[in-house]
Amino acid sequence: MIQNLTEAAMTARANAYAPYSNFFVGAALRCESGKVYTGCNVENASYSMGICAERNAVFQAVAAGEKKFRTLSIVGGKTDEEALSLPCIPCGACLQVLSEFCSGDFPILLADGIHKLSDFLPNSFKL
Ligand code: THU
Protein backbone atom coordinates (compact mmCIF):
# COMPACT_ATOMS: atom_id res chain seq x y z
CA MET A 1 0.00 0.00 0.00
CA ILE A 2 2.76 2.44 1.07
CA GLN A 3 4.92 1.13 -1.78
CA ASN A 4 2.09 1.75 -4.27
CA LEU A 5 1.62 5.32 -3.09
CA THR A 6 5.32 6.07 -3.51
CA GLU A 7 5.26 4.48 -6.95
CA ALA A 8 2.35 6.77 -7.85
CA ALA A 9 4.38 9.74 -6.57
CA MET A 10 7.35 8.66 -8.73
CA THR A 11 5.06 8.35 -11.76
CA ALA A 12 3.73 11.86 -11.16
CA ARG A 13 7.30 13.12 -10.68
CA ALA A 14 8.11 11.94 -14.20
CA ASN A 15 5.75 14.69 -15.45
CA ALA A 16 7.29 17.45 -13.33
CA TYR A 17 8.05 20.60 -15.28
CA ALA A 18 11.13 22.04 -13.62
CA PRO A 19 13.43 23.54 -16.28
CA TYR A 20 14.61 26.32 -13.90
CA SER A 21 15.49 24.39 -10.75
CA ASN A 22 15.94 20.91 -12.26
CA PHE A 23 14.40 19.68 -9.00
CA PHE A 24 11.60 17.28 -9.85
CA VAL A 25 8.91 16.55 -7.27
CA GLY A 26 5.97 14.14 -7.24
CA ALA A 27 3.22 13.70 -4.67
CA ALA A 28 0.48 11.10 -4.29
CA LEU A 29 -2.43 11.63 -1.92
CA ARG A 30 -4.62 8.76 -0.82
CA CYS A 31 -8.12 9.84 0.21
CA GLU A 32 -10.56 8.12 2.53
CA SER A 33 -12.47 7.00 -0.58
CA GLY A 34 -9.38 4.95 -1.48
CA LYS A 35 -8.74 7.04 -4.58
CA VAL A 36 -5.28 8.47 -5.17
CA TYR A 37 -4.66 11.94 -6.60
CA THR A 38 -1.23 12.96 -7.79
CA GLY A 39 0.63 16.15 -8.52
CA CYS A 40 4.00 17.33 -9.75
CA ASN A 41 5.74 20.69 -9.53
CA VAL A 42 5.06 23.00 -12.46
CA GLU A 43 7.47 25.91 -12.81
CA ASN A 44 7.14 29.09 -14.83
CA ALA A 45 9.47 31.67 -16.41
CA SER A 46 7.81 34.09 -14.01
CA TYR A 47 9.29 32.13 -11.10
CA SER A 48 6.74 32.81 -8.37
CA MET A 49 3.89 31.50 -10.54
CA GLY A 50 5.09 27.91 -10.13
CA ILE A 51 3.27 25.37 -7.99
CA CYS A 52 4.58 22.61 -5.75
CA ALA A 53 3.72 18.96 -6.29
CA GLU A 54 1.96 18.63 -2.94
CA ARG A 55 -0.43 21.54 -3.44
CA ASN A 56 -1.08 20.35 -6.97
CA ALA A 57 -2.15 16.94 -5.59
CA VAL A 58 -4.31 18.44 -2.82
CA PHE A 59 -6.06 20.75 -5.27
CA GLN A 60 -6.69 17.86 -7.70
CA ALA A 61 -8.35 15.93 -4.87
CA VAL A 62 -10.47 18.85 -3.71
CA ALA A 63 -11.51 19.64 -7.29
CA ALA A 64 -12.74 16.03 -7.54
CA GLY A 65 -14.84 16.46 -4.40
CA GLU A 66 -12.51 14.87 -1.82
CA LYS A 67 -11.61 16.53 1.46
CA LYS A 68 -10.74 13.61 3.71
CA PHE A 69 -7.16 12.53 3.26
CA ARG A 70 -5.42 9.42 4.57
CA THR A 71 -1.76 9.58 3.53
CA LEU A 72 0.59 11.64 1.37
CA SER A 73 3.74 10.34 -0.28
CA ILE A 74 6.33 12.82 -1.59
CA VAL A 75 9.42 12.17 -3.69
CA GLY A 76 11.74 14.92 -4.88
CA GLY A 77 15.23 15.38 -6.19
CA LYS A 78 17.33 16.18 -9.24
CA THR A 79 17.71 12.48 -10.08
CA ASP A 80 15.59 9.38 -9.52
CA GLU A 81 18.22 8.06 -7.10
CA GLU A 82 18.09 11.25 -5.06
CA ALA A 83 14.28 11.21 -5.04
CA LEU A 84 14.22 7.67 -3.66
CA SER A 85 16.92 8.16 -1.02
CA LEU A 86 16.76 11.75 0.29
CA PRO A 87 13.64 13.04 2.08
CA CYS A 88 11.90 15.95 0.32
CA ILE A 89 10.33 17.86 3.18
CA PRO A 90 7.22 19.78 2.13
CA CYS A 91 7.57 23.57 2.07
CA GLY A 92 5.75 25.82 4.52
CA ALA A 93 3.08 26.82 2.02
CA CYS A 94 2.20 23.19 1.32
CA LEU A 95 2.14 22.40 5.04
CA GLN A 96 -0.33 25.24 5.61
CA VAL A 97 -2.55 23.93 2.79
CA LEU A 98 -2.42 20.39 4.21
CA SER A 99 -3.33 21.74 7.66
CA GLU A 100 -6.59 23.05 6.21
CA PHE A 101 -7.78 19.46 5.72
CA CYS A 102 -5.59 17.26 7.94
CA SER A 103 -4.91 16.91 11.65
CA GLY A 104 -1.44 16.85 13.18
CA ASP A 105 -1.21 13.06 13.05
CA PHE A 106 -1.69 12.96 9.26
CA PRO A 107 1.03 10.59 7.90
CA ILE A 108 3.52 11.91 5.37
CA LEU A 109 5.73 9.32 3.67
CA LEU A 110 9.19 10.51 2.68
CA ALA A 111 12.27 8.64 1.46
CA ASP A 112 13.50 8.24 5.05
CA GLY A 113 10.25 6.92 6.49
CA ILE A 114 6.89 7.99 7.91
CA HIS A 115 6.49 11.42 9.48
CA LYS A 116 3.41 13.26 10.66
CA LEU A 117 2.19 16.70 9.72
CA SER A 118 2.83 18.10 13.20
CA ASP A 119 6.52 17.06 12.96
CA PHE A 120 6.92 19.76 10.33
CA LEU A 121 4.14 22.18 11.29
CA PRO A 122 3.30 22.04 15.00
CA ASN A 123 0.91 25.00 14.68
CA SER A 124 -0.86 26.52 11.71
CA PHE A 125 -2.75 29.67 10.89
CA LYS A 126 -6.50 29.35 11.51
CA LEU A 127 -9.14 32.00 10.99
N1 THU B 1 8.93 22.02 -4.58
C1 THU B 1 7.86 21.20 -4.46
O1 THU B 1 7.25 20.79 -5.45
N2 THU B 1 7.49 20.83 -3.22
C2 THU B 1 8.09 21.26 -2.06
O2 THU B 1 7.61 20.98 -0.98
C3 THU B 1 9.30 22.08 -2.13
C4 THU B 1 9.69 22.54 -3.47
C5 THU B 1 9.35 22.44 -5.93
C6 THU B 1 9.11 23.90 -6.21
C7 THU B 1 10.12 24.16 -7.31
O3 THU B 1 9.55 23.83 -8.55
C8 THU B 1 11.24 23.18 -7.01
O4 THU B 1 10.72 22.23 -6.11
C9 THU B 1 12.48 23.81 -6.42
O5 THU B 1 12.17 24.63 -5.36
mmCIF file of N, CA and C and ligand atoms in Angstrom:
data_model
loop_
_atom_site.group_PDB
_atom_site.id
_atom_site.type_symbol
_atom_site.label_atom_id
_atom_site.label_comp_id
_atom_site.label_asym_id
_atom_site.label_seq_id
_atom_site.Cartn_x
_atom_site.Cartn_y
_atom_site.Cartn_z
ATOM 1 N N MET A 1 0.851 -1.215 0.000
ATOM 2 C CA MET A 1 0.000 0.000 0.000
ATOM 3 C C MET A 1 0.882 1.259 0.000
ATOM 4 N N ILE A 2 1.825 1.312 0.976
ATOM 5 C CA ILE A 2 2.761 2.437 1.065
ATOM 6 C C ILE A 2 3.633 2.465 -0.172
ATOM 7 N N GLN A 3 4.081 1.286 -0.588
ATOM 8 C CA GLN A 3 4.917 1.130 -1.782
ATOM 9 C C GLN A 3 4.181 1.674 -3.004
ATOM 10 N N ASN A 4 2.880 1.300 -3.124
ATOM 11 C CA ASN A 4 2.088 1.755 -4.269
ATOM 12 C C ASN A 4 1.976 3.262 -4.313
ATOM 13 N N LEU A 5 1.797 3.863 -3.141
ATOM 14 C CA LEU A 5 1.624 5.317 -3.091
ATOM 15 C C LEU A 5 2.918 6.015 -3.522
ATOM 16 N N THR A 6 4.038 5.482 -3.116
ATOM 17 C CA THR A 6 5.320 6.072 -3.509
ATOM 18 C C THR A 6 5.582 5.839 -4.998
ATOM 19 N N GLU A 7 5.141 4.703 -5.502
ATOM 20 C CA GLU A 7 5.259 4.477 -6.949
ATOM 21 C C GLU A 7 4.422 5.493 -7.719
ATOM 22 N N ALA A 8 3.224 5.766 -7.202
ATOM 23 C CA ALA A 8 2.354 6.768 -7.848
ATOM 24 C C ALA A 8 3.012 8.144 -7.803
ATOM 25 N N ALA A 9 3.684 8.452 -6.688
ATOM 26 C CA ALA A 9 4.380 9.742 -6.575
ATOM 27 C C ALA A 9 5.533 9.809 -7.579
ATOM 28 N N MET A 10 6.244 8.693 -7.763
ATOM 29 C CA MET A 10 7.345 8.658 -8.733
ATOM 30 C C MET A 10 6.814 8.820 -10.160
ATOM 31 N N THR A 11 5.666 8.222 -10.429
ATOM 32 C CA THR A 11 5.063 8.348 -11.765
ATOM 33 C C THR A 11 4.675 9.800 -12.026
ATOM 34 N N ALA A 12 4.100 10.447 -11.016
ATOM 35 C CA ALA A 12 3.731 11.863 -11.162
ATOM 36 C C ALA A 12 4.981 12.718 -11.338
ATOM 37 N N ARG A 13 6.028 12.366 -10.592
ATOM 38 C CA ARG A 13 7.296 13.125 -10.675
ATOM 39 C C ARG A 13 7.854 13.119 -12.096
ATOM 40 N N ALA A 14 7.609 12.039 -12.816
ATOM 41 C CA ALA A 14 8.112 11.942 -14.201
ATOM 42 C C ALA A 14 7.519 13.040 -15.082
ATOM 43 N N ASN A 15 6.370 13.610 -14.669
ATOM 44 C CA ASN A 15 5.746 14.688 -15.446
ATOM 45 C C ASN A 15 6.097 16.075 -14.921
ATOM 46 N N ALA A 16 6.937 16.138 -13.894
ATOM 47 C CA ALA A 16 7.286 17.448 -13.329
ATOM 48 C C ALA A 16 7.885 18.343 -14.408
ATOM 49 N N TYR A 17 7.507 19.613 -14.343
ATOM 50 C CA TYR A 17 8.046 20.603 -15.280
ATOM 51 C C TYR A 17 8.920 21.547 -14.463
ATOM 52 N N ALA A 18 10.216 21.290 -14.485
ATOM 53 C CA ALA A 18 11.132 22.039 -13.620
ATOM 54 C C ALA A 18 12.406 22.438 -14.366
ATOM 55 N N PRO A 19 12.243 23.193 -15.489
ATOM 56 C CA PRO A 19 13.425 23.543 -16.280
ATOM 57 C C PRO A 19 14.317 24.584 -15.604
ATOM 58 N N TYR A 20 13.831 25.253 -14.559
ATOM 59 C CA TYR A 20 14.607 26.316 -13.898
ATOM 60 C C TYR A 20 15.399 25.778 -12.724
ATOM 61 N N SER A 21 14.783 24.931 -11.920
ATOM 62 C CA SER A 21 15.489 24.388 -10.748
ATOM 63 C C SER A 21 16.102 23.020 -11.033
ATOM 64 N N ASN A 22 15.556 22.309 -12.027
ATOM 65 C CA ASN A 22 15.940 20.910 -12.263
ATOM 66 C C ASN A 22 15.697 20.040 -11.039
ATOM 67 N N PHE A 23 14.771 20.460 -10.196
ATOM 68 C CA PHE A 23 14.402 19.683 -9.002
ATOM 69 C C PHE A 23 12.981 19.183 -9.234
ATOM 70 N N PHE A 24 12.862 17.877 -9.403
ATOM 71 C CA PHE A 24 11.602 17.277 -9.846
ATOM 72 C C PHE A 24 10.894 16.620 -8.658
ATOM 73 N N VAL A 25 9.641 17.018 -8.440
ATOM 74 C CA VAL A 25 8.907 16.548 -7.267
ATOM 75 C C VAL A 25 7.599 15.883 -7.714
ATOM 76 N N GLY A 26 7.254 14.801 -7.021
ATOM 77 C CA GLY A 26 5.968 14.140 -7.245
ATOM 78 C C GLY A 26 5.301 13.885 -5.914
ATOM 79 N N ALA A 27 3.977 13.954 -5.904
ATOM 80 C CA ALA A 27 3.224 13.699 -4.672
ATOM 81 C C ALA A 27 2.018 12.847 -5.008
ATOM 82 N N ALA A 28 1.677 11.935 -4.106
ATOM 83 C CA ALA A 28 0.484 11.101 -4.288
ATOM 84 C C ALA A 28 -0.292 11.113 -2.980
ATOM 85 N N LEU A 29 -1.561 11.441 -3.084
ATOM 86 C CA LEU A 29 -2.426 11.630 -1.917
ATOM 87 C C LEU A 29 -3.540 10.587 -1.937
ATOM 88 N N ARG A 30 -3.530 9.738 -0.914
ATOM 89 C CA ARG A 30 -4.617 8.756 -0.819
ATOM 90 C C ARG A 30 -5.735 9.348 0.037
ATOM 91 N N CYS A 31 -6.957 9.282 -0.491
ATOM 92 C CA CYS A 31 -8.116 9.844 0.206
ATOM 93 C C CYS A 31 -8.868 8.733 0.931
ATOM 94 N N GLU A 32 -9.778 9.127 1.800
ATOM 95 C CA GLU A 32 -10.561 8.123 2.534
ATOM 96 C C GLU A 32 -11.377 7.252 1.588
ATOM 97 N N SER A 33 -11.726 7.777 0.422
ATOM 98 C CA SER A 33 -12.473 7.001 -0.580
ATOM 99 C C SER A 33 -11.623 5.864 -1.139
ATOM 100 N N GLY A 34 -10.307 5.934 -0.906
ATOM 101 C CA GLY A 34 -9.384 4.951 -1.482
ATOM 102 C C GLY A 34 -8.733 5.455 -2.751
ATOM 103 N N LYS A 35 -9.315 6.501 -3.339
ATOM 104 C CA LYS A 35 -8.740 7.043 -4.582
ATOM 105 C C LYS A 35 -7.444 7.790 -4.295
ATOM 106 N N VAL A 36 -6.572 7.793 -5.292
ATOM 107 C CA VAL A 36 -5.278 8.466 -5.172
ATOM 108 C C VAL A 36 -5.214 9.605 -6.193
ATOM 109 N N TYR A 37 -4.829 10.778 -5.723
ATOM 110 C CA TYR A 37 -4.657 11.944 -6.597
ATOM 111 C C TYR A 37 -3.180 12.319 -6.574
ATOM 112 N N THR A 38 -2.663 12.674 -7.724
ATOM 113 C CA THR A 38 -1.231 12.959 -7.793
ATOM 114 C C THR A 38 -0.983 14.379 -8.283
ATOM 115 N N GLY A 39 0.226 14.836 -8.035
ATOM 116 C CA GLY A 39 0.634 16.150 -8.519
ATOM 117 C C GLY A 39 2.136 16.176 -8.719
ATOM 118 N N CYS A 40 2.571 17.107 -9.556
ATOM 119 C CA CYS A 40 4.003 17.334 -9.745
ATOM 120 C C CYS A 40 4.230 18.839 -9.668
ATOM 121 N N ASN A 41 5.485 19.248 -9.506
ATOM 122 C CA ASN A 41 5.738 20.686 -9.528
ATOM 123 C C ASN A 41 5.712 21.186 -10.973
ATOM 124 N N VAL A 42 5.164 22.372 -11.141
ATOM 125 C CA VAL A 42 5.061 22.998 -12.458
ATOM 126 C C VAL A 42 5.625 24.408 -12.326
ATOM 127 N N GLU A 43 6.800 24.621 -12.934
ATOM 128 C CA GLU A 43 7.469 25.913 -12.813
ATOM 129 C C GLU A 43 7.055 26.842 -13.952
ATOM 130 N N ASN A 44 7.494 28.092 -13.825
ATOM 131 C CA ASN A 44 7.144 29.089 -14.828
ATOM 132 C C ASN A 44 8.295 30.091 -14.975
ATOM 133 N N ALA A 45 8.434 30.661 -16.177
ATOM 134 C CA ALA A 45 9.467 31.667 -16.415
ATOM 135 C C ALA A 45 9.303 32.835 -15.439
ATOM 136 N N SER A 46 8.076 33.123 -15.079
ATOM 137 C CA SER A 46 7.811 34.090 -14.008
ATOM 138 C C SER A 46 7.811 33.269 -12.719
ATOM 139 N N TYR A 47 9.002 33.155 -12.103
ATOM 140 C CA TYR A 47 9.291 32.126 -11.102
ATOM 141 C C TYR A 47 8.201 31.897 -10.049
ATOM 142 N N SER A 48 7.656 32.980 -9.512
ATOM 143 C CA SER A 48 6.743 32.811 -8.374
ATOM 144 C C SER A 48 5.394 32.227 -8.780
ATOM 145 N N MET A 49 5.158 32.071 -10.068
ATOM 146 C CA MET A 49 3.893 31.501 -10.544
ATOM 147 C C MET A 49 3.879 29.978 -10.487
ATOM 148 N N GLY A 50 5.017 29.369 -10.172
ATOM 149 C CA GLY A 50 5.089 27.907 -10.128
ATOM 150 C C GLY A 50 4.274 27.344 -8.981
ATOM 151 N N ILE A 51 4.030 26.046 -9.057
ATOM 152 C CA ILE A 51 3.269 25.370 -7.991
ATOM 153 C C ILE A 51 4.027 24.119 -7.552
ATOM 154 N N CYS A 52 3.952 23.820 -6.283
ATOM 155 C CA CYS A 52 4.580 22.613 -5.747
ATOM 156 C C CYS A 52 3.739 21.378 -6.048
ATOM 157 N N ALA A 53 4.394 20.243 -6.033
ATOM 158 C CA ALA A 53 3.724 18.963 -6.291
ATOM 159 C C ALA A 53 2.621 18.680 -5.262
ATOM 160 N N GLU A 54 2.904 18.969 -4.001
ATOM 161 C CA GLU A 54 1.956 18.630 -2.936
ATOM 162 C C GLU A 54 0.654 19.409 -3.066
ATOM 163 N N ARG A 55 0.798 20.738 -3.296
ATOM 164 C CA ARG A 55 -0.428 21.540 -3.438
ATOM 165 C C ARG A 55 -1.179 21.144 -4.694
ATOM 166 N N ASN A 56 -0.445 20.814 -5.742
ATOM 167 C CA ASN A 56 -1.077 20.353 -6.973
ATOM 168 C C ASN A 56 -1.949 19.112 -6.681
ATOM 169 N N ALA A 57 -1.408 18.169 -5.915
ATOM 170 C CA ALA A 57 -2.152 16.937 -5.592
ATOM 171 C C ALA A 57 -3.374 17.245 -4.716
ATOM 172 N N VAL A 58 -3.185 18.094 -3.706
ATOM 173 C CA VAL A 58 -4.311 18.441 -2.816
ATOM 174 C C VAL A 58 -5.419 19.112 -3.625
ATOM 175 N N PHE A 59 -5.046 20.018 -4.511
ATOM 176 C CA PHE A 59 -6.062 20.751 -5.272
ATOM 177 C C PHE A 59 -6.774 19.821 -6.266
ATOM 178 N N GLN A 60 -6.043 18.854 -6.814
ATOM 179 C CA GLN A 60 -6.691 17.865 -7.699
ATOM 180 C C GLN A 60 -7.766 17.103 -6.926
ATOM 181 N N ALA A 61 -7.419 16.703 -5.699
ATOM 182 C CA ALA A 61 -8.351 15.932 -4.873
ATOM 183 C C ALA A 61 -9.582 16.767 -4.534
ATOM 184 N N VAL A 62 -9.342 17.997 -4.105
ATOM 185 C CA VAL A 62 -10.474 18.853 -3.706
ATOM 186 C C VAL A 62 -11.354 19.150 -4.921
ATOM 187 N N ALA A 63 -10.734 19.368 -6.068
ATOM 188 C CA ALA A 63 -11.509 19.637 -7.290
ATOM 189 C C ALA A 63 -12.378 18.447 -7.673
ATOM 190 N N ALA A 64 -11.965 17.244 -7.244
ATOM 191 C CA ALA A 64 -12.741 16.033 -7.543
ATOM 192 C C ALA A 64 -13.755 15.737 -6.434
ATOM 193 N N GLY A 65 -13.827 16.622 -5.444
ATOM 194 C CA GLY A 65 -14.839 16.460 -4.397
ATOM 195 C C GLY A 65 -14.364 15.764 -3.141
ATOM 196 N N GLU A 66 -13.051 15.585 -2.992
ATOM 197 C CA GLU A 66 -12.510 14.872 -1.824
ATOM 198 C C GLU A 66 -11.911 15.874 -0.834
ATOM 199 N N LYS A 67 -12.204 15.644 0.443
ATOM 200 C CA LYS A 67 -11.612 16.526 1.461
ATOM 201 C C LYS A 67 -11.041 15.750 2.632
ATOM 202 N N LYS A 68 -11.254 14.418 2.608
ATOM 203 C CA LYS A 68 -10.739 13.606 3.711
ATOM 204 C C LYS A 68 -9.553 12.799 3.205
ATOM 205 N N PHE A 69 -8.393 13.108 3.770
ATOM 206 C CA PHE A 69 -7.157 12.532 3.262
ATOM 207 C C PHE A 69 -6.567 11.546 4.256
ATOM 208 N N ARG A 70 -6.000 10.473 3.707
ATOM 209 C CA ARG A 70 -5.416 9.424 4.570
ATOM 210 C C ARG A 70 -3.906 9.512 4.686
ATOM 211 N N THR A 71 -3.227 9.598 3.549
ATOM 212 C CA THR A 71 -1.757 9.580 3.531
ATOM 213 C C THR A 71 -1.234 10.336 2.320
ATOM 214 N N LEU A 72 -0.072 10.949 2.487
ATOM 215 C CA LEU A 72 0.588 11.640 1.369
ATOM 216 C C LEU A 72 1.996 11.088 1.214
ATOM 217 N N SER A 73 2.354 10.733 0.000
ATOM 218 C CA SER A 73 3.738 10.336 -0.278
ATOM 219 C C SER A 73 4.387 11.409 -1.158
ATOM 220 N N ILE A 74 5.612 11.781 -0.824
ATOM 221 C CA ILE A 74 6.326 12.824 -1.586
ATOM 222 C C ILE A 74 7.711 12.305 -1.978
ATOM 223 N N VAL A 75 8.057 12.489 -3.235
ATOM 224 C CA VAL A 75 9.418 12.172 -3.692
ATOM 225 C C VAL A 75 9.947 13.377 -4.456
ATOM 226 N N GLY A 76 11.175 13.762 -4.187
ATOM 227 C CA GLY A 76 11.738 14.917 -4.880
ATOM 228 C C GLY A 76 13.241 14.845 -4.948
ATOM 229 N N GLY A 77 13.784 15.355 -6.046
ATOM 230 C CA GLY A 77 15.229 15.384 -6.194
ATOM 231 C C GLY A 77 15.585 15.648 -7.637
ATOM 232 N N LYS A 78 16.876 15.910 -7.869
ATOM 233 C CA LYS A 78 17.332 16.184 -9.236
ATOM 234 C C LYS A 78 17.393 14.902 -10.060
ATOM 235 N N THR A 79 17.651 13.778 -9.384
ATOM 236 C CA THR A 79 17.708 12.484 -10.081
ATOM 237 C C THR A 79 16.738 11.517 -9.405
ATOM 238 N N ASP A 80 16.456 10.408 -10.093
ATOM 239 C CA ASP A 80 15.590 9.375 -9.520
ATOM 240 C C ASP A 80 16.208 8.829 -8.238
ATOM 241 N N GLU A 81 17.521 8.631 -8.264
ATOM 242 C CA GLU A 81 18.221 8.060 -7.102
ATOM 243 C C GLU A 81 18.067 8.971 -5.893
ATOM 244 N N GLU A 82 18.239 10.270 -6.132
ATOM 245 C CA GLU A 82 18.090 11.254 -5.057
ATOM 246 C C GLU A 82 16.654 11.218 -4.518
ATOM 247 N N ALA A 83 15.690 11.174 -5.435
ATOM 248 C CA ALA A 83 14.277 11.208 -5.037
ATOM 249 C C ALA A 83 13.907 10.015 -4.160
ATOM 250 N N LEU A 84 14.569 8.877 -4.415
ATOM 251 C CA LEU A 84 14.221 7.666 -3.656
ATOM 252 C C LEU A 84 15.056 7.489 -2.388
ATOM 253 N N SER A 85 16.071 8.353 -2.196
ATOM 254 C CA SER A 85 16.922 8.161 -1.022
ATOM 255 C C SER A 85 16.943 9.345 -0.060
ATOM 256 N N LEU A 86 16.711 10.573 -0.582
ATOM 257 C CA LEU A 86 16.760 11.754 0.294
ATOM 258 C C LEU A 86 15.344 12.271 0.546
ATOM 259 N N PRO A 87 14.992 12.548 1.808
ATOM 260 C CA PRO A 87 13.642 13.044 2.084
ATOM 261 C C PRO A 87 13.416 14.434 1.507
ATOM 262 N N CYS A 88 12.282 14.636 0.858
ATOM 263 C CA CYS A 88 11.905 15.946 0.316
ATOM 264 C C CYS A 88 10.831 16.504 1.249
ATOM 265 N N ILE A 89 11.253 17.336 2.164
ATOM 266 C CA ILE A 89 10.326 17.865 3.182
ATOM 267 C C ILE A 89 9.434 18.930 2.556
ATOM 268 N N PRO A 90 8.124 18.812 2.749
ATOM 269 C CA PRO A 90 7.219 19.782 2.129
ATOM 270 C C PRO A 90 7.469 21.209 2.614
ATOM 271 N N CYS A 91 7.312 22.166 1.716
ATOM 272 C CA CYS A 91 7.571 23.570 2.073
ATOM 273 C C CYS A 91 6.461 24.095 2.981
ATOM 274 N N GLY A 92 6.709 25.241 3.574
ATOM 275 C CA GLY A 92 5.748 25.823 4.522
ATOM 276 C C GLY A 92 4.384 26.088 3.914
ATOM 277 N N ALA A 93 4.363 26.533 2.664
ATOM 278 C CA ALA A 93 3.076 26.824 2.023
ATOM 279 C C ALA A 93 2.258 25.543 1.874
ATOM 280 N N CYS A 94 2.914 24.464 1.484
ATOM 281 C CA CYS A 94 2.203 23.188 1.317
ATOM 282 C C CYS A 94 1.730 22.646 2.664
ATOM 283 N N LEU A 95 2.539 22.851 3.704
ATOM 284 C CA LEU A 95 2.135 22.398 5.042
ATOM 285 C C LEU A 95 0.891 23.152 5.494
ATOM 286 N N GLN A 96 0.854 24.454 5.236
ATOM 287 C CA GLN A 96 -0.327 25.242 5.613
ATOM 288 C C GLN A 96 -1.564 24.740 4.861
ATOM 289 N N VAL A 97 -1.408 24.437 3.582
ATOM 290 C CA VAL A 97 -2.549 23.932 2.792
ATOM 291 C C VAL A 97 -3.001 22.569 3.325
ATOM 292 N N LEU A 98 -2.051 21.708 3.651
ATOM 293 C CA LEU A 98 -2.417 20.395 4.208
ATOM 294 C C LEU A 98 -3.158 20.566 5.531
ATOM 295 N N SER A 99 -2.728 21.560 6.335
ATOM 296 C CA SER A 99 -3.328 21.742 7.659
ATOM 297 C C SER A 99 -4.781 22.188 7.577
ATOM 298 N N GLU A 100 -5.180 22.665 6.408
ATOM 299 C CA GLU A 100 -6.588 23.046 6.211
ATOM 300 C C GLU A 100 -7.502 21.815 6.279
ATOM 301 N N PHE A 101 -6.956 20.673 5.861
ATOM 302 C CA PHE A 101 -7.777 19.464 5.722
ATOM 303 C C PHE A 101 -7.361 18.331 6.660
ATOM 304 N N CYS A 102 -6.144 18.407 7.206
ATOM 305 C CA CYS A 102 -5.593 17.255 7.936
ATOM 306 C C CYS A 102 -5.231 17.629 9.366
ATOM 307 N N SER A 103 -5.343 16.664 10.270
ATOM 308 C CA SER A 103 -4.913 16.910 11.647
ATOM 309 C C SER A 103 -3.408 16.640 11.768
ATOM 310 N N GLY A 104 -2.871 16.949 12.950
ATOM 311 C CA GLY A 104 -1.439 16.853 13.179
ATOM 312 C C GLY A 104 -0.887 15.454 12.993
ATOM 313 N N ASP A 105 -1.720 14.432 13.175
ATOM 314 C CA ASP A 105 -1.212 13.057 13.049
ATOM 315 C C ASP A 105 -1.283 12.522 11.612
ATOM 316 N N PHE A 106 -1.628 13.382 10.668
ATOM 317 C CA PHE A 106 -1.687 12.957 9.260
ATOM 318 C C PHE A 106 -0.326 12.435 8.803
ATOM 319 N N PRO A 107 -0.265 11.179 8.285
ATOM 320 C CA PRO A 107 1.027 10.594 7.904
ATOM 321 C C PRO A 107 1.562 11.088 6.559
ATOM 322 N N ILE A 108 2.829 11.458 6.578
ATOM 323 C CA ILE A 108 3.521 11.913 5.365
ATOM 324 C C ILE A 108 4.701 10.979 5.126
ATOM 325 N N LEU A 109 4.674 10.294 3.989
ATOM 326 C CA LEU A 109 5.727 9.319 3.666
ATOM 327 C C LEU A 109 6.827 9.995 2.860
ATOM 328 N N LEU A 110 8.021 9.960 3.397
ATOM 329 C CA LEU A 110 9.188 10.507 2.679
ATOM 330 C C LEU A 110 10.195 9.380 2.480
ATOM 331 N N ALA A 111 11.281 9.679 1.778
ATOM 332 C CA ALA A 111 12.271 8.643 1.457
ATOM 333 C C ALA A 111 12.903 8.029 2.707
ATOM 334 N N ASP A 112 12.887 8.763 3.819
ATOM 335 C CA ASP A 112 13.503 8.244 5.052
ATOM 336 C C ASP A 112 12.489 7.665 6.029
ATOM 337 N N GLY A 113 11.228 7.552 5.616
ATOM 338 C CA GLY A 113 10.246 6.916 6.494
ATOM 339 C C GLY A 113 8.980 7.743 6.665
ATOM 340 N N ILE A 114 8.194 7.358 7.690
ATOM 341 C CA ILE A 114 6.890 7.989 7.907
ATOM 342 C C ILE A 114 7.027 9.113 8.936
ATOM 343 N N HIS A 115 6.514 10.271 8.576
ATOM 344 C CA HIS A 115 6.486 11.419 9.480
ATOM 345 C C HIS A 115 5.023 11.792 9.691
ATOM 346 N N LYS A 116 4.776 12.753 10.574
ATOM 347 C CA LYS A 116 3.410 13.261 10.663
ATOM 348 C C LYS A 116 3.421 14.771 10.463
ATOM 349 N N LEU A 117 2.281 15.276 10.064
ATOM 350 C CA LEU A 117 2.188 16.698 9.717
ATOM 351 C C LEU A 117 2.725 17.582 10.838
ATOM 352 N N SER A 118 2.407 17.238 12.082
ATOM 353 C CA SER A 118 2.830 18.096 13.202
ATOM 354 C C SER A 118 4.343 18.065 13.431
ATOM 355 N N ASP A 119 5.051 17.050 12.864
ATOM 356 C CA ASP A 119 6.522 17.057 12.963
ATOM 357 C C ASP A 119 7.079 18.291 12.258
ATOM 358 N N PHE A 120 6.426 18.662 11.157
ATOM 359 C CA PHE A 120 6.925 19.759 10.333
ATOM 360 C C PHE A 120 6.210 21.076 10.622
ATOM 361 N N LEU A 121 4.937 20.978 11.009
ATOM 362 C CA LEU A 121 4.141 22.183 11.289
ATOM 363 C C LEU A 121 3.359 21.956 12.585
ATOM 364 N N PRO A 122 3.966 22.283 13.719
ATOM 365 C CA PRO A 122 3.300 22.040 15.002
ATOM 366 C C PRO A 122 2.066 22.914 15.216
ATOM 367 N N ASN A 123 2.068 24.086 14.590
ATOM 368 C CA ASN A 123 0.914 24.997 14.675
ATOM 369 C C ASN A 123 0.667 25.567 13.282
ATOM 370 N N SER A 124 -0.590 25.921 13.029
ATOM 371 C CA SER A 124 -0.856 26.516 11.712
ATOM 372 C C SER A 124 -1.820 27.684 11.870
ATOM 373 N N PHE A 125 -1.830 28.527 10.886
ATOM 374 C CA PHE A 125 -2.749 29.666 10.889
ATOM 375 C C PHE A 125 -4.183 29.165 10.754
ATOM 376 N N LYS A 126 -5.062 29.657 11.598
ATOM 377 C CA LYS A 126 -6.498 29.346 11.506
ATOM 378 C C LYS A 126 -7.272 30.653 11.637
ATOM 379 N N LEU A 127 -8.303 30.803 10.875
ATOM 380 C CA LEU A 127 -9.141 32.000 10.992
ATOM 381 C C LEU A 127 -10.042 31.883 12.208
HETATM 382 N N1 THU B 1 8.933 22.025 -4.584
HETATM 383 C C1 THU B 1 7.860 21.198 -4.458
HETATM 384 O O1 THU B 1 7.250 20.794 -5.454
HETATM 385 N N2 THU B 1 7.493 20.835 -3.216
HETATM 386 C C2 THU B 1 8.091 21.263 -2.062
HETATM 387 O O2 THU B 1 7.609 20.985 -0.978
HETATM 388 C C3 THU B 1 9.296 22.081 -2.133
HETATM 389 C C4 THU B 1 9.691 22.545 -3.472
HETATM 390 C C5 THU B 1 9.348 22.438 -5.932
HETATM 391 C C6 THU B 1 9.113 23.903 -6.215
HETATM 392 C C7 THU B 1 10.122 24.163 -7.306
HETATM 393 O O3 THU B 1 9.546 23.828 -8.547
HETATM 394 C C8 THU B 1 11.239 23.176 -7.008
HETATM 395 O O4 THU B 1 10.718 22.232 -6.107
HETATM 396 C C9 THU B 1 12.483 23.812 -6.420
HETATM 397 O O5 THU B 1 12.175 24.629 -5.357
#
